[in-house]
């Protein structure tokens, strides 16, 4: 099959939501429709979580939070769909943002009772920055939620995106009857069914909204349905696929994931309209997926897939050309050619060896410590993929070794965990004082747990006052005379020997900026270190 045909078959996306809106439930139902799993409840009963790609860590199970990002591939109606799952908890938002660099579109799940929540907004901001096409699924219509019009209004106002409902609910909660597909003129009857996928018999077709059959099928609700759809048509522009693909317009569906309701409609529309693998930006311009030479980038590193081994898996998004097993590829940062004898993909419950992979695919490469987030593999070229964000940590702890016989293990552990992007490591010289910085507090627990269980290293983590980590750029040493002279106790080096200033508070930062006017104080650095983007405030 030609490269272009392979590209056209693929759709790579992520489901994002505020925790508890129903992301896991929807994921499971999508797998059910694809035939990738046979029983509903597989995800909830933790079967998938235990055997495949997410939630391996004890800590996740204890806390019931999906800390890790998993990759699931499945086939549906001739398409190969790569679903990148993301942690919902805000303390792991960084992981989610990185994962979003590897997708081409997004499905946003919103709880009909709660409406737009804090994480919904934050995640959508990232999608808006990158102009990702977004489909919105309003979940839990079987509960007494907000009025649909009110929800749409809220979505537009707080997410800064135009919306267009493609289906419309009749009733909600205990009087929820089903949804009317505005474009196909079909009515999908709601049945509470948690274990089976929807039956085609439950979908009825009509000759437009005026069809009297509608009255006999849904009774007196038909009048309200007509009025509401008329209202919707007058408020919202027609659905335009180009606007959707440009990230300007989000089609909206209503349903109930736990009841398998509205999910098929969502999936069918998704495969019809969602984009194929898109071009991506590199340090030497845009890279088209159809470019013959293979290239891709690492957006996630996962340790300890199998708790008995200490191997890591680097997740690589294929961006162009064809990846082949056992072929030498150029690791740009290390300037080395490397081949991969055991690349893996992730089909629902299983991880399996693959011979090749195409743009849009996410493959797992066994990593003996050669990869960092943002690394690029090519067929010899030396460009790097851009746009993989690194966040400025806002919580800091000083690390002290608690077992003098295990200092090597601690060092190794800290190095590996920071390569994975779980935290950032800052060292102060002289003195070798080590501070780790994270975006969310919960990451400290994960670090401590993993250092102990994976590396046998125990440490104490003592919180230190830190406003944020600020990278300092300067042309010559005179530009930072005040910093090195008076503020040296707040100066550190990151793993790449860049100077990092960790002020106690906002005012210390401002004073340092005033006293060192020729230096730049920056946050948000990309993983391949090419760009420091924003001025620190
Ligand atoms: P998340 O991944 O976004 O965090 O959410 P998840 O799917 O775990 O769903 C959160 C809760 O919402 C679950 O209930 C789930 O069953 C419920 N839920 C999902 N979809 C629907 C829906 O359409 N209607 C209703 N009423 N509930 C829904 P739980 O009590 O936390 O777990 P469980 O005991 O049901 O397994």
Coordinates of C-alpha atoms and ligand atoms in Angstrom, one line a residue:
X1 CA 0.0 0.0 0.0
X2 CA 1.3 3.5 -0.8
X3 CA 2.5 5.8 1.9
X4 CA -0.4 8.2 1.2
X5 CA -3.0 5.4 1.5
X6 CA -1.5 4.5 4.9
X7 CA -1.7 8.1 6.0
X8 CA -5.3 8.4 4.8
X9 CA -6.3 5.4 6.9
X10 CA -5.1 7.0 10.2
X11 CA -6.6 9.3 12.8
X12 CA -4.7 10.1 15.9
X13 CA -6.5 11.9 18.7
X14 CA -6.8 12.3 22.5
X15 CA -9.9 12.5 24.7
X16 CA -9.6 15.3 27.2
X17 CA -11.8 16.2 30.1
X18 CA -12.0 17.4 33.7
X19 CA -11.6 14.3 36.0
X20 CA -14.9 12.4 36.4
X21 CA -16.6 13.8 33.3
X22 CA -16.4 10.3 31.7
X23 CA -13.2 10.0 29.7
X24 CA -12.4 6.5 30.8
X25 CA -15.9 5.4 30.3
X26 CA -16.0 6.8 26.8
X27 CA -12.7 5.3 25.9
X28 CA -14.0 1.9 26.9
X29 CA -17.1 2.3 24.8
X30 CA -15.1 3.3 21.8
X31 CA -13.1 0.1 22.2
X32 CA -16.3 -1.8 22.5
X33 CA -17.6 -0.4 19.2
X34 CA -14.3 -1.2 17.4
X35 CA -14.5 -4.8 18.6
X36 CA -11.2 -4.3 20.4
X37 CA -12.8 -5.5 23.6
X38 CA -15.9 -7.6 24.0
X39 CA -17.1 -6.7 27.5
X40 CA -18.1 -3.4 28.9
X41 CA -16.6 -3.0 32.3
X42 CA -13.2 -4.1 31.1
X43 CA -11.8 -0.7 31.8
X44 CA -13.7 -0.2 35.0
X45 CA -12.8 -3.6 36.3
X46 CA -9.2 -2.5 35.7
X47 CA -8.5 -5.4 33.3
X48 CA -7.2 -3.0 30.6
X49 CA -5.5 -0.9 33.2
X50 CA -3.6 -3.8 34.6
X51 CA -2.6 -5.6 31.5
X52 CA -1.9 -2.9 29.0
X53 CA -0.7 0.5 29.0
X54 CA -2.0 2.6 31.8
X55 CA -2.1 2.6 35.5
X56 CA 0.7 0.3 36.2
X57 CA 1.9 2.0 39.2
X58 CA 0.7 1.0 42.6
X59 CA 0.4 4.7 43.5
X60 CA -2.1 5.2 40.8
X61 CA -4.2 2.3 42.0
X62 CA -4.1 3.6 45.5
X63 CA -5.1 7.0 44.6
X64 CA -7.4 6.1 41.8
X65 CA -5.9 8.6 39.5
X66 CA -4.8 7.8 36.0
X67 CA -1.3 9.2 36.2
X68 CA 0.1 7.9 33.0
X69 CA -0.7 8.4 29.4
X70 CA -1.6 5.3 27.5
X71 CA -1.8 4.6 23.8
X72 CA -4.5 2.5 22.4
X73 CA -4.9 1.6 18.7
X74 CA -8.0 0.1 17.2
X75 CA -9.6 -0.4 13.8
X76 CA -13.0 1.0 12.9
X77 CA -14.7 0.9 9.5
X78 CA -11.3 0.6 7.7
X79 CA -9.6 3.3 9.7
X80 CA -6.7 2.8 12.1
X81 CA -7.4 4.9 15.1
X82 CA -4.8 5.8 17.6
X83 CA -6.2 7.1 20.8
X84 CA -3.8 8.7 23.2
X85 CA -5.2 8.7 26.7
X86 CA -4.2 11.5 29.0
X87 CA -4.1 11.8 32.8
X88 CA -7.0 13.9 34.0
X89 CA -5.5 15.1 37.3
X90 CA -4.3 18.6 37.2
X91 CA -1.0 17.8 38.8
X92 CA -0.1 15.8 35.7
X93 CA -1.2 18.4 33.3
X94 CA 2.3 18.7 31.9
X95 CA 2.1 15.1 30.7
X96 CA -1.3 15.8 29.1
X97 CA 0.1 18.9 27.3
X98 CA 3.0 16.9 26.0
X99 CA 0.7 14.2 24.7
X100 CA -1.3 16.7 22.9
X101 CA 1.7 17.5 20.8
X102 CA 1.4 14.0 19.3
X103 CA -2.3 14.1 18.2
X104 CA -4.1 15.7 15.3
X105 CA -7.4 16.3 16.9
X106 CA -9.3 16.1 20.2
X107 CA -12.6 14.9 21.7
X108 CA -13.6 17.0 24.7
X109 CA -15.9 15.3 27.2
X110 CA -18.1 17.7 29.3
X111 CA -20.3 16.6 32.2
X112 CA -23.8 17.9 31.5
X113 CA -24.4 18.5 35.2
X114 CA -21.2 20.3 35.9
X115 CA -20.7 22.1 32.6
X116 CA -17.3 23.6 31.8
X117 CA -14.9 22.9 34.7
X118 CA -11.4 24.2 35.5
X119 CA -9.4 21.5 33.7
X120 CA -11.7 21.7 30.7
X121 CA -10.7 25.3 30.3
X122 CA -7.0 24.8 30.7
X123 CA -6.9 21.9 28.3
X124 CA -8.9 23.7 25.7
X125 CA -6.6 26.7 26.0
X126 CA -3.8 24.4 24.8
X127 CA -6.0 23.1 21.9
X128 CA -6.8 26.6 20.9
X129 CA -3.2 27.6 20.9
X130 CA -2.5 24.8 18.4
X131 CA -5.8 25.2 16.5
X132 CA -6.6 21.6 17.0
X133 CA -9.9 20.4 15.6
X134 CA -12.2 19.6 18.6
X135 CA -15.4 17.6 18.8
X136 CA -17.4 18.1 22.0
X137 CA -19.3 15.2 23.7
X138 CA -21.7 16.3 26.4
X139 CA -22.0 13.3 28.6
X140 CA -24.3 12.1 31.4
X141 CA -27.6 13.2 29.7
X142 CA -29.2 10.5 31.8
X143 CA -28.8 12.9 34.7
X144 CA -30.7 16.1 35.5
X145 CA -28.2 18.5 34.1
X146 CA -28.0 22.0 32.7
X147 CA -30.2 23.0 29.8
X148 CA -28.6 22.2 26.4
X149 CA -28.8 25.8 25.2
X150 CA -27.2 27.0 28.5
X151 CA -24.4 24.5 28.1
X152 CA -23.7 25.6 24.5
X153 CA -23.6 29.2 25.6
X154 CA -21.2 28.3 28.5
X155 CA -19.0 26.3 26.1
X156 CA -18.7 29.2 23.7
X157 CA -18.1 31.8 26.3
X158 CA -15.6 30.0 28.5
X159 CA -13.8 28.0 25.8
X160 CA -13.5 30.8 23.2
X161 CA -14.7 28.6 20.4
X162 CA -17.8 28.5 18.2
X163 CA -19.9 25.5 18.6
X164 CA -22.5 23.7 16.4
X165 CA -24.7 21.0 17.8
X166 CA -25.1 18.2 15.3
X167 CA -27.6 16.4 17.5
X168 CA -30.2 17.6 19.9
X169 CA -31.4 15.9 23.1
X170 CA -35.1 15.3 23.9
X171 CA -35.4 15.7 27.7
X172 CA -32.8 14.8 30.2
X173 CA -32.4 12.8 33.4
X174 CA -35.3 10.6 34.1
X175 CA -37.3 12.0 31.1
X176 CA -34.4 11.7 28.7
X177 CA -35.9 10.1 25.5
X178 CA -32.9 10.3 23.1
X179 CA -31.2 12.5 20.6
X180 CA -32.3 13.8 17.2
X181 CA -29.5 13.9 14.6
X182 CA -30.1 17.3 13.0
X183 CA -28.2 16.5 9.8
X184 CA -29.3 13.0 9.2
X185 CA -32.9 13.5 10.5
X186 CA -32.8 10.4 12.6
X187 CA -33.9 9.8 16.1
X188 CA -31.9 7.6 18.4
X189 CA -33.9 6.2 21.3
X190 CA -32.3 6.3 24.7
X191 CA -32.1 2.9 26.4
X192 CA -30.2 2.5 29.6
X193 CA -27.8 -0.3 28.6
X194 CA -24.4 -0.5 30.3
X195 CA -23.1 -3.6 28.8
X196 CA -24.1 -3.7 25.1
X197 CA -23.5 -1.5 22.2
X198 CA -26.4 0.3 20.6
X199 CA -28.8 -1.6 18.4
X200 CA -29.3 -0.1 14.9
X201 CA -33.1 -0.8 15.4
X202 CA -33.2 1.9 18.0
X203 CA -32.4 4.5 15.4
X204 CA -35.4 5.8 13.4
X205 CA -35.2 7.9 10.2
X206 CA -37.6 10.7 9.2
X207 CA -38.2 12.9 6.2
X208 CA -37.1 16.1 7.9
X209 CA -38.4 17.7 11.1
X210 CA -41.9 18.2 9.8
X211 CA -42.5 14.5 9.2
X212 CA -45.6 13.6 11.3
X213 CA -44.0 10.3 12.1
X214 CA -41.9 12.2 14.6
X215 CA -45.1 13.1 16.6
X216 CA -46.2 9.5 16.7
X217 CA -42.7 8.3 17.8
X218 CA -41.8 10.9 20.5
X219 CA -45.2 12.2 21.4
X220 CA -45.8 15.7 22.7
X221 CA -42.0 16.3 23.0
X222 CA -42.0 16.7 19.2
X223 CA -43.3 20.3 19.4
X224 CA -40.6 21.4 21.7
X225 CA -38.0 19.5 19.6
X226 CA -39.0 21.4 16.5
X227 CA -39.0 24.8 18.3
X228 CA -35.6 24.1 19.8
X229 CA -34.0 23.0 16.6
X230 CA -35.4 26.0 14.9
X231 CA -33.8 28.1 17.6
X232 CA -30.5 26.3 17.2
X233 CA -30.5 26.7 13.5
X234 CA -31.1 30.4 13.9
X235 CA -28.4 31.0 16.5
X236 CA -25.6 28.8 15.1
X237 CA -24.1 28.8 11.6
X238 CA -24.3 25.6 9.6
X239 CA -21.6 23.1 10.2
X240 CA -18.6 23.8 8.1
X241 CA -16.0 21.1 8.0
X242 CA -13.2 23.6 7.1
X243 CA -13.9 25.7 10.2
X244 CA -13.8 22.5 12.3
X245 CA -10.5 21.5 10.7
X246 CA -9.1 25.0 11.3
X247 CA -10.0 24.6 15.0
X248 CA -12.6 27.4 14.8
X249 CA -15.8 25.4 15.2
X250 CA -16.5 22.5 17.4
X251 CA -19.4 20.1 16.6
X252 CA -21.3 19.1 19.7
X253 CA -22.9 15.7 20.5
X254 CA -25.1 14.7 23.4
X255 CA -25.1 11.3 25.0
X256 CA -24.4 9.0 27.9
X257 CA -21.2 7.1 27.8
X258 CA -22.0 4.7 30.6
X259 CA -25.2 3.7 28.8
X260 CA -23.4 3.3 25.4
X261 CA -25.6 6.1 24.2
X262 CA -24.6 8.6 21.5
X263 CA -21.2 7.0 21.3
X264 CA -21.6 5.3 17.9
X265 CA -22.8 8.6 16.4
X266 CA -19.8 10.3 17.9
X267 CA -17.4 7.7 16.5
X268 CA -19.0 7.6 13.1
X269 CA -18.8 11.4 12.8
X270 CA -15.2 11.3 14.1
X271 CA -14.0 8.9 11.4
X272 CA -15.8 10.9 8.8
X273 CA -14.5 14.4 9.7
X274 CA -11.4 14.2 11.9
X275 CA -8.1 15.0 10.2
X276 CA -5.5 12.6 8.9
X277 CA -2.0 12.9 10.3
X278 CA -1.0 16.6 9.8
X279 CA 2.3 18.2 9.0
X280 CA 4.5 19.2 11.9
X281 CA 6.9 22.0 12.6
X282 CA 10.6 21.3 12.8
X283 CA 13.7 23.4 13.2
X284 CA 14.0 23.4 9.4
X285 CA 10.4 24.1 8.5
X286 CA 7.2 22.1 8.2
X287 CA 7.5 18.3 7.7
X288 CA 4.8 16.7 5.6
X289 CA 3.6 13.2 6.6
X290 CA 3.9 12.1 2.9
X291 CA 7.7 12.9 2.9
X292 CA 9.3 9.6 2.0
X293 CA 12.0 9.7 4.6
X294 CA 11.0 8.6 8.1
X295 CA 11.0 11.0 11.0
X296 CA 9.3 11.2 14.4
X297 CA 9.7 12.5 17.9
X298 CA 9.6 11.2 21.5
X299 CA 6.8 12.9 23.5
X300 CA 6.7 10.5 26.5
X301 CA 9.0 8.2 28.3
X302 CA 7.5 5.5 30.5
X303 CA 9.4 3.5 33.0
X304 CA 8.7 0.1 34.3
X305 CA 6.0 -1.2 32.1
X306 CA 6.8 -4.5 33.5
X307 CA 7.6 -4.1 37.2
X308 CA 10.0 -7.0 37.1
X309 CA 12.3 -5.2 34.7
X310 CA 13.6 -1.7 34.7
X311 CA 13.3 -1.0 31.1
X312 CA 11.8 2.2 29.8
X313 CA 9.6 2.8 26.8
X314 CA 9.9 5.9 24.8
X315 CA 6.7 6.7 23.0
X316 CA 7.5 8.1 19.5
X317 CA 5.0 9.7 17.2
X318 CA 5.8 8.9 13.6
X319 CA 5.5 12.1 11.6
X320 CA 6.7 11.3 8.1
X321 CA 7.7 8.3 6.0
X322 CA 7.8 4.7 7.0
X323 CA 9.4 3.4 10.2
X324 CA 10.9 0.0 9.9
X325 CA 12.1 -2.5 12.5
X326 CA 15.8 -3.1 12.6
X327 CA 16.7 -0.2 10.3
X328 CA 19.2 2.4 11.4
X329 CA 17.8 5.8 12.3
X330 CA 19.6 9.0 13.2
X331 CA 19.2 10.1 16.8
X332 CA 19.7 13.8 16.2
X333 CA 20.6 15.0 19.7
X334 CA 23.1 12.3 20.2
X335 CA 24.3 12.4 16.6
X336 CA 24.2 8.6 16.5
X337 CA 22.6 6.0 14.3
X338 CA 20.6 3.5 16.2
X339 CA 18.3 0.5 15.2
X340 CA 15.4 -0.8 17.1
X341 CA 14.9 -4.6 17.1
X342 CA 11.7 -4.6 19.3
X343 CA 9.4 -1.7 18.5
X344 CA 5.9 -2.1 19.9
X345 CA 2.4 -0.9 19.3
X346 CA -0.5 -1.0 21.6
X347 CA -3.7 -2.6 20.3
X348 CA -6.3 -2.3 23.0
X349 CA -5.2 -4.8 25.7
X350 CA -2.0 -6.0 24.0
X351 CA 1.4 -4.6 23.4
X352 CA 2.9 -6.3 20.3
X353 CA 6.0 -6.2 18.1
X354 CA 5.6 -4.3 14.9
X355 CA 7.5 -4.5 11.6
X356 CA 6.7 -1.0 10.4
X357 CA 4.7 2.1 11.3
X358 CA 3.3 5.1 9.4
X359 CA 2.6 8.8 10.1
X360 CA 0.1 9.1 12.9
X361 CA 1.2 5.9 14.6
X362 CA 2.6 5.9 18.1
X363 CA 5.3 3.3 18.7
X364 CA 7.0 2.2 21.8
X365 CA 10.8 1.9 21.6
X366 CA 12.7 0.1 24.3
X367 CA 15.0 2.7 25.9
X368 CA 18.1 1.9 27.7
X369 CA 18.5 5.6 28.7
X370 CA 19.2 7.1 25.4
X371 CA 16.0 9.1 25.0
X372 CA 14.8 12.4 26.5
X373 CA 11.5 14.0 25.8
X374 CA 11.6 15.9 22.6
X375 CA 14.2 13.7 20.9
X376 CA 13.9 13.4 17.2
X377 CA 14.7 10.4 15.0
X378 CA 15.3 10.8 11.2
X379 CA 16.8 9.1 8.2
X380 CA 20.0 11.1 8.5
X381 CA 18.7 14.7 8.6
X382 CA 19.6 16.8 11.6
X383 CA 16.4 18.8 12.2
X384 CA 14.4 18.5 15.5
X385 CA 10.7 18.6 16.0
X386 CA 9.5 21.8 17.7
X387 CA 6.7 22.6 20.1
X388 CA 7.1 20.1 22.9
X389 CA 6.5 22.3 25.9
X390 CA 8.4 22.1 29.2
X391 CA 6.6 23.9 32.0
X392 CA 8.2 26.1 34.6
X393 CA 7.9 24.2 37.9
X394 CA 6.1 26.0 40.7
X395 CA 6.7 23.6 43.6
X396 CA 10.2 22.8 44.8
X397 CA 11.7 20.4 47.2
X398 CA 15.3 19.9 48.3
X399 CA 16.3 16.3 47.9
X400 CA 18.4 14.7 50.7
X401 CA 19.7 11.2 50.6
X402 CA 18.3 9.2 53.4
X403 CA 20.6 6.2 52.9
X404 CA 24.3 6.9 52.5
X405 CA 24.9 3.5 50.9
X406 CA 22.5 4.2 48.1
X407 CA 23.7 7.6 46.8
X408 CA 24.4 6.2 43.4
X409 CA 20.9 4.7 43.1
X410 CA 19.4 8.0 44.1
X411 CA 21.5 9.9 41.5
X412 CA 20.5 7.4 38.8
X413 CA 16.9 7.5 39.8
X414 CA 16.7 11.3 39.8
X415 CA 18.4 11.4 36.4
X416 CA 16.0 8.9 34.9
X417 CA 12.9 10.4 36.4
X418 CA 13.8 13.8 35.2
X419 CA 14.6 12.5 31.7
X420 CA 11.1 11.2 31.6
X421 CA 9.9 14.7 32.3
X422 CA 8.3 13.8 35.6
X423 CA 10.2 16.6 37.3
X424 CA 13.1 18.9 36.7
X425 CA 16.4 18.7 38.5
X426 CA 18.3 21.8 39.6
X427 CA 21.8 21.6 41.1
X428 CA 23.5 24.3 43.1
X429 CA 27.3 24.6 42.9
X430 CA 29.3 24.6 44.9
X431 CA 27.7 22.3 47.4
X432 CA 25.9 19.9 45.0
X433 CA 22.6 20.9 46.7
X434 CA 19.8 19.3 44.7
X435 CA 16.4 20.7 44.2
X436 CA 13.6 19.1 42.2
X437 CA 10.8 21.2 40.7
X438 CA 7.4 20.0 39.6
X439 CA 4.2 21.5 38.2
X440 CA 1.9 19.7 40.5
X441 CA 2.4 18.6 44.2
X442 CA 1.3 15.0 43.6
X443 CA 4.4 14.5 41.4
X444 CA 6.5 14.6 44.6
X445 CA 4.7 11.5 45.9
X446 CA 5.2 9.7 42.6
X447 CA 8.9 10.6 42.6
X448 CA 9.5 9.4 46.1
X449 CA 7.6 6.2 45.5
X450 CA 9.3 5.4 42.3
X451 CA 12.8 6.2 43.7
X452 CA 12.2 3.7 46.4
X453 CA 10.5 1.0 44.4
X454 CA 12.4 1.2 41.2
X455 CA 15.8 2.3 42.3
X456 CA 16.0 1.3 45.9
X457 CA 16.8 4.8 46.9
X458 CA 15.2 6.6 49.8
X459 CA 15.3 10.3 50.3
X460 CA 13.7 13.1 52.1
X461 CA 12.0 15.8 50.2
X462 CA 11.9 19.1 52.1
X463 CA 9.8 21.9 50.5
X464 CA 11.6 25.1 49.8
X465 CA 10.2 28.5 49.0
X466 CA 10.2 29.0 45.3
X467 CA 8.0 31.2 43.2
X468 CA 8.9 29.5 39.9
X469 CA 12.0 28.4 38.0
X470 CA 13.2 31.1 35.7
X471 CA 15.9 30.5 33.1
X472 CA 18.5 33.3 32.8
X473 CA 20.0 34.2 29.5
X474 CA 22.8 36.6 29.2
X475 CA 25.5 37.7 26.7
X476 CA 28.4 38.2 29.2
X477 CA 29.0 37.7 32.9
X478 CA 28.7 41.4 33.6
X479 CA 25.0 41.2 32.7
X480 CA 24.4 39.0 35.8
X481 CA 26.9 40.5 38.2
X482 CA 24.1 41.4 40.7
X483 CA 22.6 37.9 40.5
X484 CA 25.9 36.1 41.1
X485 CA 27.0 38.6 43.7
X486 CA 23.9 39.0 45.8
X487 CA 21.4 36.4 44.8
X488 CA 23.7 33.3 44.4
X489 CA 21.7 31.3 46.9
X490 CA 18.8 31.3 44.5
X491 CA 20.9 30.3 41.5
X492 CA 21.0 26.7 40.1
X493 CA 21.9 24.8 37.0
X494 CA 19.5 22.6 35.1
X495 CA 20.6 19.3 33.6
X496 CA 21.9 21.0 30.5
X497 CA 23.9 23.5 32.5
X498 CA 21.6 26.4 31.8
X499 CA 21.4 29.0 34.6
X500 CA 18.2 28.9 36.5
X501 CA 17.0 31.4 39.1
X502 CA 14.5 30.3 41.7
X503 CA 13.3 33.4 43.5
X504 CA 11.3 33.1 46.7
X505 CA 8.5 35.2 45.5
X506 CA 7.3 37.5 42.7
X507 CA 9.0 40.6 44.2
X508 CA 12.4 38.9 44.4
X509 CA 12.0 38.2 40.7
X510 CA 11.0 41.7 39.9
X511 CA 14.0 43.1 41.9
X512 CA 16.4 40.7 40.1
X513 CA 15.0 41.8 36.8
X514 CA 15.4 45.5 37.7
X515 CA 19.0 45.0 39.0
X516 CA 20.1 42.9 36.0
X517 CA 18.4 44.8 33.1
X518 CA 20.6 43.2 30.4
X519 CA 19.8 39.6 31.3
X520 CA 16.6 37.9 30.1
X521 CA 14.4 36.1 32.6
X522 CA 12.4 33.4 30.8
X523 CA 9.9 30.6 31.4
X524 CA 8.6 27.8 29.3
X525 CA 11.5 26.2 27.6
X526 CA 11.0 23.6 24.9
X527 CA 12.4 20.1 25.5
X528 CA 14.9 20.3 22.8
X529 CA 16.2 23.4 24.4
X530 CA 15.9 25.4 21.2
X531 CA 13.6 28.1 22.5
X532 CA 13.0 29.9 25.7
X533 CA 9.8 31.6 25.1
X534 CA 8.1 33.8 27.5
X535 CA 9.4 36.5 29.8
X536 CA 9.0 35.4 33.4
X537 CA 6.6 37.5 35.5
Ligands
LIG1 P1 -12.9 10.2 34.0 O1 -12.1 9.1 33.3 O2 -13.2 11.4 33.1 O3 -12.3 10.6 35.3 O4 -14.3 9.6 34.3 P2 -14.9 8.1 34.4 O5 -15.1 7.6 33.0 O6 -14.1 7.3 35.4 O7 -16.3 8.4 35.0 C1 -16.5 9.1 36.2 C2 -17.9 8.6 36.8 O8 -18.9 9.0 35.9 C3 -18.0 7.1 36.9 O9 -18.8 6.8 38.1 C4 -18.8 6.7 35.7 O10 -19.5 5.5 35.8 C5 -19.7 7.9 35.6 N1 -20.3 8.1 34.2 C6 -19.6 8.1 33.1 N2 -20.5 8.3 32.0 C7 -21.7 8.5 32.6 C8 -23.0 8.8 32.1 O11 -23.2 8.9 30.9 N3 -24.0 8.9 33.0 C9 -23.8 8.8 34.3 N4 -24.9 8.9 35.1 N5 -22.6 8.5 34.9 C10 -21.6 8.4 34.0 P3 -18.1 6.3 39.4 O12 -19.2 6.2 40.4 O13 -16.9 7.1 39.7 O14 -17.6 4.9 39.0 P4 -18.5 3.6 38.8 O15 -18.8 3.1 40.1 O16 -19.7 3.9 38.0 O17 -17.6 2.6 38.0

